[in-house]
């Protein structure tokens, strides 16, 4: 037995339409998340109904002016709780500008894990030099990207391939020649 969710939408003529939605799916989950954040009805319509105004409103009334797309996206990102992820993506995207072209040629951003920005370096020399400059880079990062919630930098030097995967491992001698 599959569970169904209902979708209730108010149309421009005031009629209410109910649609059955199957559980799951990205679009459905996104809609239900947005609905839970905005409570299904935009703030302006709710206020109009409480004052007893007609649902259509006046064509030149308050809130009818077009808004820039950047403002709308910023509002949606803030309401949905995406501001931290967008700021972290901005740090990764602007790494070449932030670190400088010479440094960016020898480094690659791996990702962000638990507030730690992980950067892979081409050589141990670059990793050592960037570890020495870690404090300065971290101070600039916190100043330029305060909402990114990045609290540390980790510079990784290239090394021999590792058989270790994940945070935990079993102590021992490691893999040996078992191929022939």
mmCIF file with all atom_site columns, C-alpha atoms in Angstrom:
data_model
loop_
_atom_site.group_PDB
_atom_site.id
_atom_site.type_symbol
_atom_site.label_atom_id
_atom_site.label_alt_id
_atom_site.label_comp_id
_atom_site.label_asym_id
_atom_site.label_entity_id
_atom_site.label_seq_id
_atom_site.pdbx_PDB_ins_code
_atom_site.Cartn_x
_atom_site.Cartn_y
_atom_site.Cartn_z
_atom_site.occupancy
_atom_site.B_iso_or_equiv
_atom_site.pdbx_formal_charge
_atom_site.auth_seq_id
_atom_site.auth_comp_id
_atom_site.auth_asym_id
_atom_site.auth_atom_id
_atom_site.pdbx_PDB_model_num
ATOM 1   C CA . UNK A 1 1   ? 0.000   0.000   0.000   1.00 0.00 ? 1   UNK A CA 1
ATOM 2   C CA . UNK A 1 2   ? 1.475   3.348   -1.006  1.00 0.00 ? 2   UNK A CA 1
ATOM 3   C CA . UNK A 1 3   ? 0.812   6.421   1.045   1.00 0.00 ? 3   UNK A CA 1
ATOM 4   C CA . UNK A 1 4   ? -0.458  9.477   -0.788  1.00 0.00 ? 4   UNK A CA 1
ATOM 5   C CA . UNK A 1 5   ? -0.089  13.150  0.028   1.00 0.00 ? 5   UNK A CA 1
ATOM 6   C CA . UNK A 1 6   ? -2.553  15.796  -1.020  1.00 0.00 ? 6   UNK A CA 1
ATOM 7   C CA . UNK A 1 7   ? -1.568  19.056  -2.663  1.00 0.00 ? 7   UNK A CA 1
ATOM 8   C CA . UNK A 1 8   ? -3.981  21.919  -2.215  1.00 0.00 ? 8   UNK A CA 1
ATOM 9   C CA . UNK A 1 9   ? -3.520  24.968  -4.424  1.00 0.00 ? 9   UNK A CA 1
ATOM 10  C CA . UNK A 1 10  ? -5.557  28.167  -4.521  1.00 0.00 ? 10  UNK A CA 1
ATOM 11  C CA . UNK A 1 11  ? -6.178  29.448  -8.025  1.00 0.00 ? 11  UNK A CA 1
ATOM 12  C CA . UNK A 1 12  ? -6.676  33.059  -9.105  1.00 0.00 ? 12  UNK A CA 1
ATOM 13  C CA . UNK A 1 13  ? -10.480 32.787  -9.070  1.00 0.00 ? 13  UNK A CA 1
ATOM 14  C CA . UNK A 1 14  ? -10.440 31.599  -5.452  1.00 0.00 ? 14  UNK A CA 1
ATOM 15  C CA . UNK A 1 15  ? -11.261 27.960  -6.274  1.00 0.00 ? 15  UNK A CA 1
ATOM 16  C CA . UNK A 1 16  ? -9.366  25.316  -4.372  1.00 0.00 ? 16  UNK A CA 1
ATOM 17  C CA . UNK A 1 17  ? -7.907  22.363  -6.289  1.00 0.00 ? 17  UNK A CA 1
ATOM 18  C CA . UNK A 1 18  ? -6.793  19.169  -4.538  1.00 0.00 ? 18  UNK A CA 1
ATOM 19  C CA . UNK A 1 19  ? -4.311  16.839  -6.223  1.00 0.00 ? 19  UNK A CA 1
ATOM 20  C CA . UNK A 1 20  ? -2.948  13.507  -5.002  1.00 0.00 ? 20  UNK A CA 1
ATOM 21  C CA . UNK A 1 21  ? 0.848   13.232  -4.997  1.00 0.00 ? 21  UNK A CA 1
ATOM 22  C CA . UNK A 1 22  ? 2.803   10.001  -4.696  1.00 0.00 ? 22  UNK A CA 1
ATOM 23  C CA . UNK A 1 23  ? 5.226   9.887   -1.777  1.00 0.00 ? 23  UNK A CA 1
ATOM 24  C CA . UNK A 1 24  ? 8.808   10.672  -2.734  1.00 0.00 ? 24  UNK A CA 1
ATOM 25  C CA . UNK A 1 25  ? 10.374  12.354  -5.683  1.00 0.00 ? 25  UNK A CA 1
ATOM 26  C CA . UNK A 1 26  ? 12.595  15.405  -5.669  1.00 0.00 ? 26  UNK A CA 1
ATOM 27  C CA . UNK A 1 27  ? 9.984   17.836  -6.985  1.00 0.00 ? 27  UNK A CA 1
ATOM 28  C CA . UNK A 1 28  ? 7.383   16.687  -4.471  1.00 0.00 ? 28  UNK A CA 1
ATOM 29  C CA . UNK A 1 29  ? 9.779   16.866  -1.545  1.00 0.00 ? 29  UNK A CA 1
ATOM 30  C CA . UNK A 1 30  ? 10.984  20.307  -2.649  1.00 0.00 ? 30  UNK A CA 1
ATOM 31  C CA . UNK A 1 31  ? 7.430   21.566  -2.903  1.00 0.00 ? 31  UNK A CA 1
ATOM 32  C CA . UNK A 1 32  ? 6.489   20.183  0.502   1.00 0.00 ? 32  UNK A CA 1
ATOM 33  C CA . UNK A 1 33  ? 9.635   21.706  2.043   1.00 0.00 ? 33  UNK A CA 1
ATOM 34  C CA . UNK A 1 34  ? 8.805   25.106  0.534   1.00 0.00 ? 34  UNK A CA 1
ATOM 35  C CA . UNK A 1 35  ? 5.204   24.757  1.665   1.00 0.00 ? 35  UNK A CA 1
ATOM 36  C CA . UNK A 1 36  ? 6.280   23.991  5.236   1.00 0.00 ? 36  UNK A CA 1
ATOM 37  C CA . UNK A 1 37  ? 8.572   27.025  5.266   1.00 0.00 ? 37  UNK A CA 1
ATOM 38  C CA . UNK A 1 38  ? 6.051   29.433  3.783   1.00 0.00 ? 38  UNK A CA 1
ATOM 39  C CA . UNK A 1 39  ? 3.007   27.738  5.352   1.00 0.00 ? 39  UNK A CA 1
ATOM 40  C CA . UNK A 1 40  ? 1.366   27.334  1.928   1.00 0.00 ? 40  UNK A CA 1
ATOM 41  C CA . UNK A 1 41  ? 0.132   30.908  1.508   1.00 0.00 ? 41  UNK A CA 1
ATOM 42  C CA . UNK A 1 42  ? 2.365   33.922  0.850   1.00 0.00 ? 42  UNK A CA 1
ATOM 43  C CA . UNK A 1 43  ? 2.435   36.588  3.557   1.00 0.00 ? 43  UNK A CA 1
ATOM 44  C CA . UNK A 1 44  ? 0.768   39.314  1.456   1.00 0.00 ? 44  UNK A CA 1
ATOM 45  C CA . UNK A 1 45  ? -2.280  37.186  0.639   1.00 0.00 ? 45  UNK A CA 1
ATOM 46  C CA . UNK A 1 46  ? -2.662  36.173  4.264   1.00 0.00 ? 46  UNK A CA 1
ATOM 47  C CA . UNK A 1 47  ? -2.596  39.811  5.398   1.00 0.00 ? 47  UNK A CA 1
ATOM 48  C CA . UNK A 1 48  ? -5.135  40.821  2.726   1.00 0.00 ? 48  UNK A CA 1
ATOM 49  C CA . UNK A 1 49  ? -7.579  38.134  3.806   1.00 0.00 ? 49  UNK A CA 1
ATOM 50  C CA . UNK A 1 50  ? -7.291  39.200  7.427   1.00 0.00 ? 50  UNK A CA 1
ATOM 51  C CA . UNK A 1 51  ? -8.100  42.818  6.487   1.00 0.00 ? 51  UNK A CA 1
ATOM 52  C CA . UNK A 1 52  ? -11.044 41.674  4.378   1.00 0.00 ? 52  UNK A CA 1
ATOM 53  C CA . UNK A 1 53  ? -9.709  42.874  1.014   1.00 0.00 ? 53  UNK A CA 1
ATOM 54  C CA . UNK A 1 54  ? -10.453 41.107  -2.236  1.00 0.00 ? 54  UNK A CA 1
ATOM 55  C CA . UNK A 1 55  ? -7.940  38.470  -3.339  1.00 0.00 ? 55  UNK A CA 1
ATOM 56  C CA . UNK A 1 56  ? -7.082  40.310  -6.584  1.00 0.00 ? 56  UNK A CA 1
ATOM 57  C CA . UNK A 1 57  ? -5.913  43.529  -4.919  1.00 0.00 ? 57  UNK A CA 1
ATOM 58  C CA . UNK A 1 58  ? -5.249  46.707  -6.830  1.00 0.00 ? 58  UNK A CA 1
ATOM 59  C CA . UNK A 1 59  ? -3.008  46.629  -9.902  1.00 0.00 ? 59  UNK A CA 1
ATOM 60  C CA . UNK A 1 60  ? -0.773  49.434  -8.610  1.00 0.00 ? 60  UNK A CA 1
ATOM 61  C CA . UNK A 1 61  ? -0.896  48.556  -4.920  1.00 0.00 ? 61  UNK A CA 1
ATOM 62  C CA . UNK A 1 62  ? 1.888   47.859  -2.461  1.00 0.00 ? 62  UNK A CA 1
ATOM 63  C CA . UNK A 1 63  ? 4.173   44.954  -3.337  1.00 0.00 ? 63  UNK A CA 1
ATOM 64  C CA . UNK A 1 64  ? 3.234   44.805  -7.025  1.00 0.00 ? 64  UNK A CA 1
ATOM 65  C CA . UNK A 1 65  ? 6.467   46.270  -8.400  1.00 0.00 ? 65  UNK A CA 1
ATOM 66  C CA . UNK A 1 66  ? 8.801   43.845  -10.171 1.00 0.00 ? 66  UNK A CA 1
ATOM 67  C CA . UNK A 1 67  ? 11.793  42.697  -8.147  1.00 0.00 ? 67  UNK A CA 1
ATOM 68  C CA . UNK A 1 68  ? 15.262  41.779  -9.306  1.00 0.00 ? 68  UNK A CA 1
ATOM 69  C CA . UNK A 1 69  ? 15.913  38.064  -9.676  1.00 0.00 ? 69  UNK A CA 1
ATOM 70  C CA . UNK A 1 70  ? 18.913  38.300  -7.331  1.00 0.00 ? 70  UNK A CA 1
ATOM 71  C CA . UNK A 1 71  ? 16.644  39.661  -4.565  1.00 0.00 ? 71  UNK A CA 1
ATOM 72  C CA . UNK A 1 72  ? 14.124  36.863  -5.072  1.00 0.00 ? 72  UNK A CA 1
ATOM 73  C CA . UNK A 1 73  ? 16.842  34.170  -5.033  1.00 0.00 ? 73  UNK A CA 1
ATOM 74  C CA . UNK A 1 74  ? 18.406  35.685  -1.911  1.00 0.00 ? 74  UNK A CA 1
ATOM 75  C CA . UNK A 1 75  ? 15.026  35.651  -0.149  1.00 0.00 ? 75  UNK A CA 1
ATOM 76  C CA . UNK A 1 76  ? 14.340  32.037  -1.157  1.00 0.00 ? 76  UNK A CA 1
ATOM 77  C CA . UNK A 1 77  ? 17.847  30.903  -0.132  1.00 0.00 ? 77  UNK A CA 1
ATOM 78  C CA . UNK A 1 78  ? 17.487  32.567  3.266   1.00 0.00 ? 78  UNK A CA 1
ATOM 79  C CA . UNK A 1 79  ? 14.006  31.125  3.841   1.00 0.00 ? 79  UNK A CA 1
ATOM 80  C CA . UNK A 1 80  ? 15.072  27.618  2.807   1.00 0.00 ? 80  UNK A CA 1
ATOM 81  C CA . UNK A 1 81  ? 18.291  27.673  4.862   1.00 0.00 ? 81  UNK A CA 1
ATOM 82  C CA . UNK A 1 82  ? 20.665  27.462  1.895   1.00 0.00 ? 82  UNK A CA 1
ATOM 83  C CA . UNK A 1 83  ? 22.798  30.507  2.710   1.00 0.00 ? 83  UNK A CA 1
ATOM 84  C CA . UNK A 1 84  ? 25.660  28.521  4.308   1.00 0.00 ? 84  UNK A CA 1
ATOM 85  C CA . UNK A 1 85  ? 25.892  26.064  1.399   1.00 0.00 ? 85  UNK A CA 1
ATOM 86  C CA . UNK A 1 86  ? 25.796  28.883  -1.152  1.00 0.00 ? 86  UNK A CA 1
ATOM 87  C CA . UNK A 1 87  ? 28.539  30.774  0.688   1.00 0.00 ? 87  UNK A CA 1
ATOM 88  C CA . UNK A 1 88  ? 30.688  27.621  0.828   1.00 0.00 ? 88  UNK A CA 1
ATOM 89  C CA . UNK A 1 89  ? 30.145  27.066  -2.901  1.00 0.00 ? 89  UNK A CA 1
ATOM 90  C CA . UNK A 1 90  ? 31.196  30.676  -3.443  1.00 0.00 ? 90  UNK A CA 1
ATOM 91  C CA . UNK A 1 91  ? 34.453  30.036  -1.555  1.00 0.00 ? 91  UNK A CA 1
ATOM 92  C CA . UNK A 1 92  ? 35.201  26.990  -3.732  1.00 0.00 ? 92  UNK A CA 1
ATOM 93  C CA . UNK A 1 93  ? 34.285  28.826  -6.934  1.00 0.00 ? 93  UNK A CA 1
ATOM 94  C CA . UNK A 1 94  ? 36.363  31.900  -6.090  1.00 0.00 ? 94  UNK A CA 1
ATOM 95  C CA . UNK A 1 95  ? 39.409  30.001  -4.778  1.00 0.00 ? 95  UNK A CA 1
ATOM 96  C CA . UNK A 1 96  ? 41.616  31.173  -7.669  1.00 0.00 ? 96  UNK A CA 1
ATOM 97  C CA . UNK A 1 97  ? 40.788  34.823  -6.958  1.00 0.00 ? 97  UNK A CA 1
ATOM 98  C CA . UNK A 1 98  ? 41.087  34.382  -3.197  1.00 0.00 ? 98  UNK A CA 1
ATOM 99  C CA . UNK A 1 99  ? 44.397  32.501  -3.116  1.00 0.00 ? 99  UNK A CA 1
ATOM 100 C CA . UNK A 1 100 ? 45.929  34.124  -6.198  1.00 0.00 ? 100 UNK A CA 1
ATOM 101 C CA . UNK A 1 101 ? 46.630  32.705  -9.624  1.00 0.00 ? 101 UNK A CA 1
ATOM 102 C CA . UNK A 1 102 ? 50.080  31.333  -8.792  1.00 0.00 ? 102 UNK A CA 1
ATOM 103 C CA . UNK A 1 103 ? 48.782  29.449  -5.767  1.00 0.00 ? 103 UNK A CA 1
ATOM 104 C CA . UNK A 1 104 ? 45.645  28.269  -7.568  1.00 0.00 ? 104 UNK A CA 1
ATOM 105 C CA . UNK A 1 105 ? 47.754  26.686  -10.318 1.00 0.00 ? 105 UNK A CA 1
ATOM 106 C CA . UNK A 1 106 ? 49.331  24.364  -7.731  1.00 0.00 ? 106 UNK A CA 1
ATOM 107 C CA . UNK A 1 107 ? 46.276  23.703  -5.532  1.00 0.00 ? 107 UNK A CA 1
ATOM 108 C CA . UNK A 1 108 ? 42.853  22.156  -5.929  1.00 0.00 ? 108 UNK A CA 1
ATOM 109 C CA . UNK A 1 109 ? 39.960  22.500  -3.499  1.00 0.00 ? 109 UNK A CA 1
ATOM 110 C CA . UNK A 1 110 ? 38.748  19.024  -2.552  1.00 0.00 ? 110 UNK A CA 1
ATOM 111 C CA . UNK A 1 111 ? 35.771  20.075  -0.476  1.00 0.00 ? 111 UNK A CA 1
ATOM 112 C CA . UNK A 1 112 ? 34.487  21.204  2.884   1.00 0.00 ? 112 UNK A CA 1
ATOM 113 C CA . UNK A 1 113 ? 33.939  18.710  5.680   1.00 0.00 ? 113 UNK A CA 1
ATOM 114 C CA . UNK A 1 114 ? 32.796  19.678  9.188   1.00 0.00 ? 114 UNK A CA 1
ATOM 115 C CA . UNK A 1 115 ? 33.937  23.288  8.751   1.00 0.00 ? 115 UNK A CA 1
ATOM 116 C CA . UNK A 1 116 ? 37.373  22.341  7.351   1.00 0.00 ? 116 UNK A CA 1
ATOM 117 C CA . UNK A 1 117 ? 38.317  23.482  3.842   1.00 0.00 ? 117 UNK A CA 1
ATOM 118 C CA . UNK A 1 118 ? 40.498  20.724  2.346   1.00 0.00 ? 118 UNK A CA 1
ATOM 119 C CA . UNK A 1 119 ? 42.999  21.720  -0.318  1.00 0.00 ? 119 UNK A CA 1
ATOM 120 C CA . UNK A 1 120 ? 45.157  19.278  -2.324  1.00 0.00 ? 120 UNK A CA 1
ATOM 121 C CA . UNK A 1 121 ? 48.595  20.638  -3.271  1.00 0.00 ? 121 UNK A CA 1
ATOM 122 C CA . UNK A 1 122 ? 50.787  19.584  -6.212  1.00 0.00 ? 122 UNK A CA 1
ATOM 123 C CA . UNK A 1 123 ? 53.909  19.112  -4.114  1.00 0.00 ? 123 UNK A CA 1
ATOM 124 C CA . UNK A 1 124 ? 55.004  18.915  -0.510  1.00 0.00 ? 124 UNK A CA 1
ATOM 125 C CA . UNK A 1 125 ? 56.764  22.252  -0.977  1.00 0.00 ? 125 UNK A CA 1
ATOM 126 C CA . UNK A 1 126 ? 53.478  23.990  -1.776  1.00 0.00 ? 126 UNK A CA 1
ATOM 127 C CA . UNK A 1 127 ? 51.704  22.213  1.089   1.00 0.00 ? 127 UNK A CA 1
ATOM 128 C CA . UNK A 1 128 ? 54.437  23.247  3.554   1.00 0.00 ? 128 UNK A CA 1
ATOM 129 C CA . UNK A 1 129 ? 54.399  26.864  2.378   1.00 0.00 ? 129 UNK A CA 1
ATOM 130 C CA . UNK A 1 130 ? 50.612  27.101  2.578   1.00 0.00 ? 130 UNK A CA 1
ATOM 131 C CA . UNK A 1 131 ? 50.615  25.513  6.032   1.00 0.00 ? 131 UNK A CA 1
ATOM 132 C CA . UNK A 1 132 ? 53.008  28.277  7.060   1.00 0.00 ? 132 UNK A CA 1
ATOM 133 C CA . UNK A 1 133 ? 50.573  30.894  5.663   1.00 0.00 ? 133 UNK A CA 1
ATOM 134 C CA . UNK A 1 134 ? 47.519  29.128  7.117   1.00 0.00 ? 134 UNK A CA 1
ATOM 135 C CA . UNK A 1 135 ? 46.845  31.776  9.786   1.00 0.00 ? 135 UNK A CA 1
ATOM 136 C CA . UNK A 1 136 ? 46.901  34.646  7.310   1.00 0.00 ? 136 UNK A CA 1
ATOM 137 C CA . UNK A 1 137 ? 44.703  32.793  4.801   1.00 0.00 ? 137 UNK A CA 1
ATOM 138 C CA . UNK A 1 138 ? 42.228  31.772  7.501   1.00 0.00 ? 138 UNK A CA 1
ATOM 139 C CA . UNK A 1 139 ? 41.950  35.352  8.785   1.00 0.00 ? 139 UNK A CA 1
ATOM 140 C CA . UNK A 1 140 ? 41.228  36.617  5.258   1.00 0.00 ? 140 UNK A CA 1
ATOM 141 C CA . UNK A 1 141 ? 38.762  33.801  4.679   1.00 0.00 ? 141 UNK A CA 1
ATOM 142 C CA . UNK A 1 142 ? 36.827  34.600  7.853   1.00 0.00 ? 142 UNK A CA 1
ATOM 143 C CA . UNK A 1 143 ? 36.774  38.290  6.941   1.00 0.00 ? 143 UNK A CA 1
ATOM 144 C CA . UNK A 1 144 ? 35.759  37.847  3.275   1.00 0.00 ? 144 UNK A CA 1
ATOM 145 C CA . UNK A 1 145 ? 33.316  34.942  3.752   1.00 0.00 ? 145 UNK A CA 1
ATOM 146 C CA . UNK A 1 146 ? 31.860  35.262  7.284   1.00 0.00 ? 146 UNK A CA 1
ATOM 147 C CA . UNK A 1 147 ? 28.725  33.188  6.588   1.00 0.00 ? 147 UNK A CA 1
ATOM 148 C CA . UNK A 1 148 ? 30.565  30.166  5.153   1.00 0.00 ? 148 UNK A CA 1
ATOM 149 C CA . UNK A 1 149 ? 31.113  28.550  8.584   1.00 0.00 ? 149 UNK A CA 1
ATOM 150 C CA . UNK A 1 150 ? 34.641  27.481  7.561   1.00 0.00 ? 150 UNK A CA 1
ATOM 151 C CA . UNK A 1 151 ? 36.768  27.372  10.701  1.00 0.00 ? 151 UNK A CA 1
ATOM 152 C CA . UNK A 1 152 ? 39.972  25.684  9.538   1.00 0.00 ? 152 UNK A CA 1
ATOM 153 C CA . UNK A 1 153 ? 42.130  25.024  6.469   1.00 0.00 ? 153 UNK A CA 1
ATOM 154 C CA . UNK A 1 154 ? 43.841  21.707  5.733   1.00 0.00 ? 154 UNK A CA 1
ATOM 155 C CA . UNK A 1 155 ? 46.547  21.501  3.084   1.00 0.00 ? 155 UNK A CA 1
ATOM 156 C CA . UNK A 1 156 ? 47.204  17.987  1.811   1.00 0.00 ? 156 UNK A CA 1
ATOM 157 C CA . UNK A 1 157 ? 50.498  17.013  0.220   1.00 0.00 ? 157 UNK A CA 1
ATOM 158 C CA . UNK A 1 158 ? 50.592  14.397  -2.510  1.00 0.00 ? 158 UNK A CA 1
ATOM 159 C CA . UNK A 1 159 ? 51.787  11.055  -1.331  1.00 0.00 ? 159 UNK A CA 1
ATOM 160 C CA . UNK A 1 160 ? 51.838  7.382   -2.087  1.00 0.00 ? 160 UNK A CA 1
ATOM 161 C CA . UNK A 1 161 ? 48.465  5.826   -2.696  1.00 0.00 ? 161 UNK A CA 1
ATOM 162 C CA . UNK A 1 162 ? 46.762  4.819   0.507   1.00 0.00 ? 162 UNK A CA 1
ATOM 163 C CA . UNK A 1 163 ? 44.656  1.757   1.195   1.00 0.00 ? 163 UNK A CA 1
ATOM 164 C CA . UNK A 1 164 ? 43.088  3.530   4.105   1.00 0.00 ? 164 UNK A CA 1
ATOM 165 C CA . UNK A 1 165 ? 39.537  4.702   3.470   1.00 0.00 ? 165 UNK A CA 1
ATOM 166 C CA . UNK A 1 166 ? 37.545  6.666   5.999   1.00 0.00 ? 166 UNK A CA 1
ATOM 167 C CA . UNK A 1 167 ? 38.319  7.878   9.485   1.00 0.00 ? 167 UNK A CA 1
ATOM 168 C CA . UNK A 1 168 ? 38.842  4.466   11.106  1.00 0.00 ? 168 UNK A CA 1
ATOM 169 C CA . UNK A 1 169 ? 41.366  1.798   10.205  1.00 0.00 ? 169 UNK A CA 1
ATOM 170 C CA . UNK A 1 170 ? 42.748  -1.418  11.610  1.00 0.00 ? 170 UNK A CA 1
ATOM 171 C CA . UNK A 1 171 ? 46.366  -1.257  12.809  1.00 0.00 ? 171 UNK A CA 1
ATOM 172 C CA . UNK A 1 172 ? 48.800  -3.541  11.060  1.00 0.00 ? 172 UNK A CA 1
ATOM 173 C CA . UNK A 1 173 ? 51.376  -3.738  8.310   1.00 0.00 ? 173 UNK A CA 1
ATOM 174 C CA . UNK A 1 174 ? 48.916  -2.933  5.543   1.00 0.00 ? 174 UNK A CA 1
ATOM 175 C CA . UNK A 1 175 ? 48.631  -4.549  2.125   1.00 0.00 ? 175 UNK A CA 1
ATOM 176 C CA . UNK A 1 176 ? 51.431  -6.721  0.836   1.00 0.00 ? 176 UNK A CA 1
ATOM 177 C CA . UNK A 1 177 ? 52.231  -8.359  -2.457  1.00 0.00 ? 177 UNK A CA 1
ATOM 178 C CA . UNK A 1 178 ? 49.305  -10.699 -2.971  1.00 0.00 ? 178 UNK A CA 1
ATOM 179 C CA . UNK A 1 179 ? 49.000  -10.366 -6.724  1.00 0.00 ? 179 UNK A CA 1
ATOM 180 C CA . UNK A 1 180 ? 51.217  -13.124 -7.937  1.00 0.00 ? 180 UNK A CA 1
#
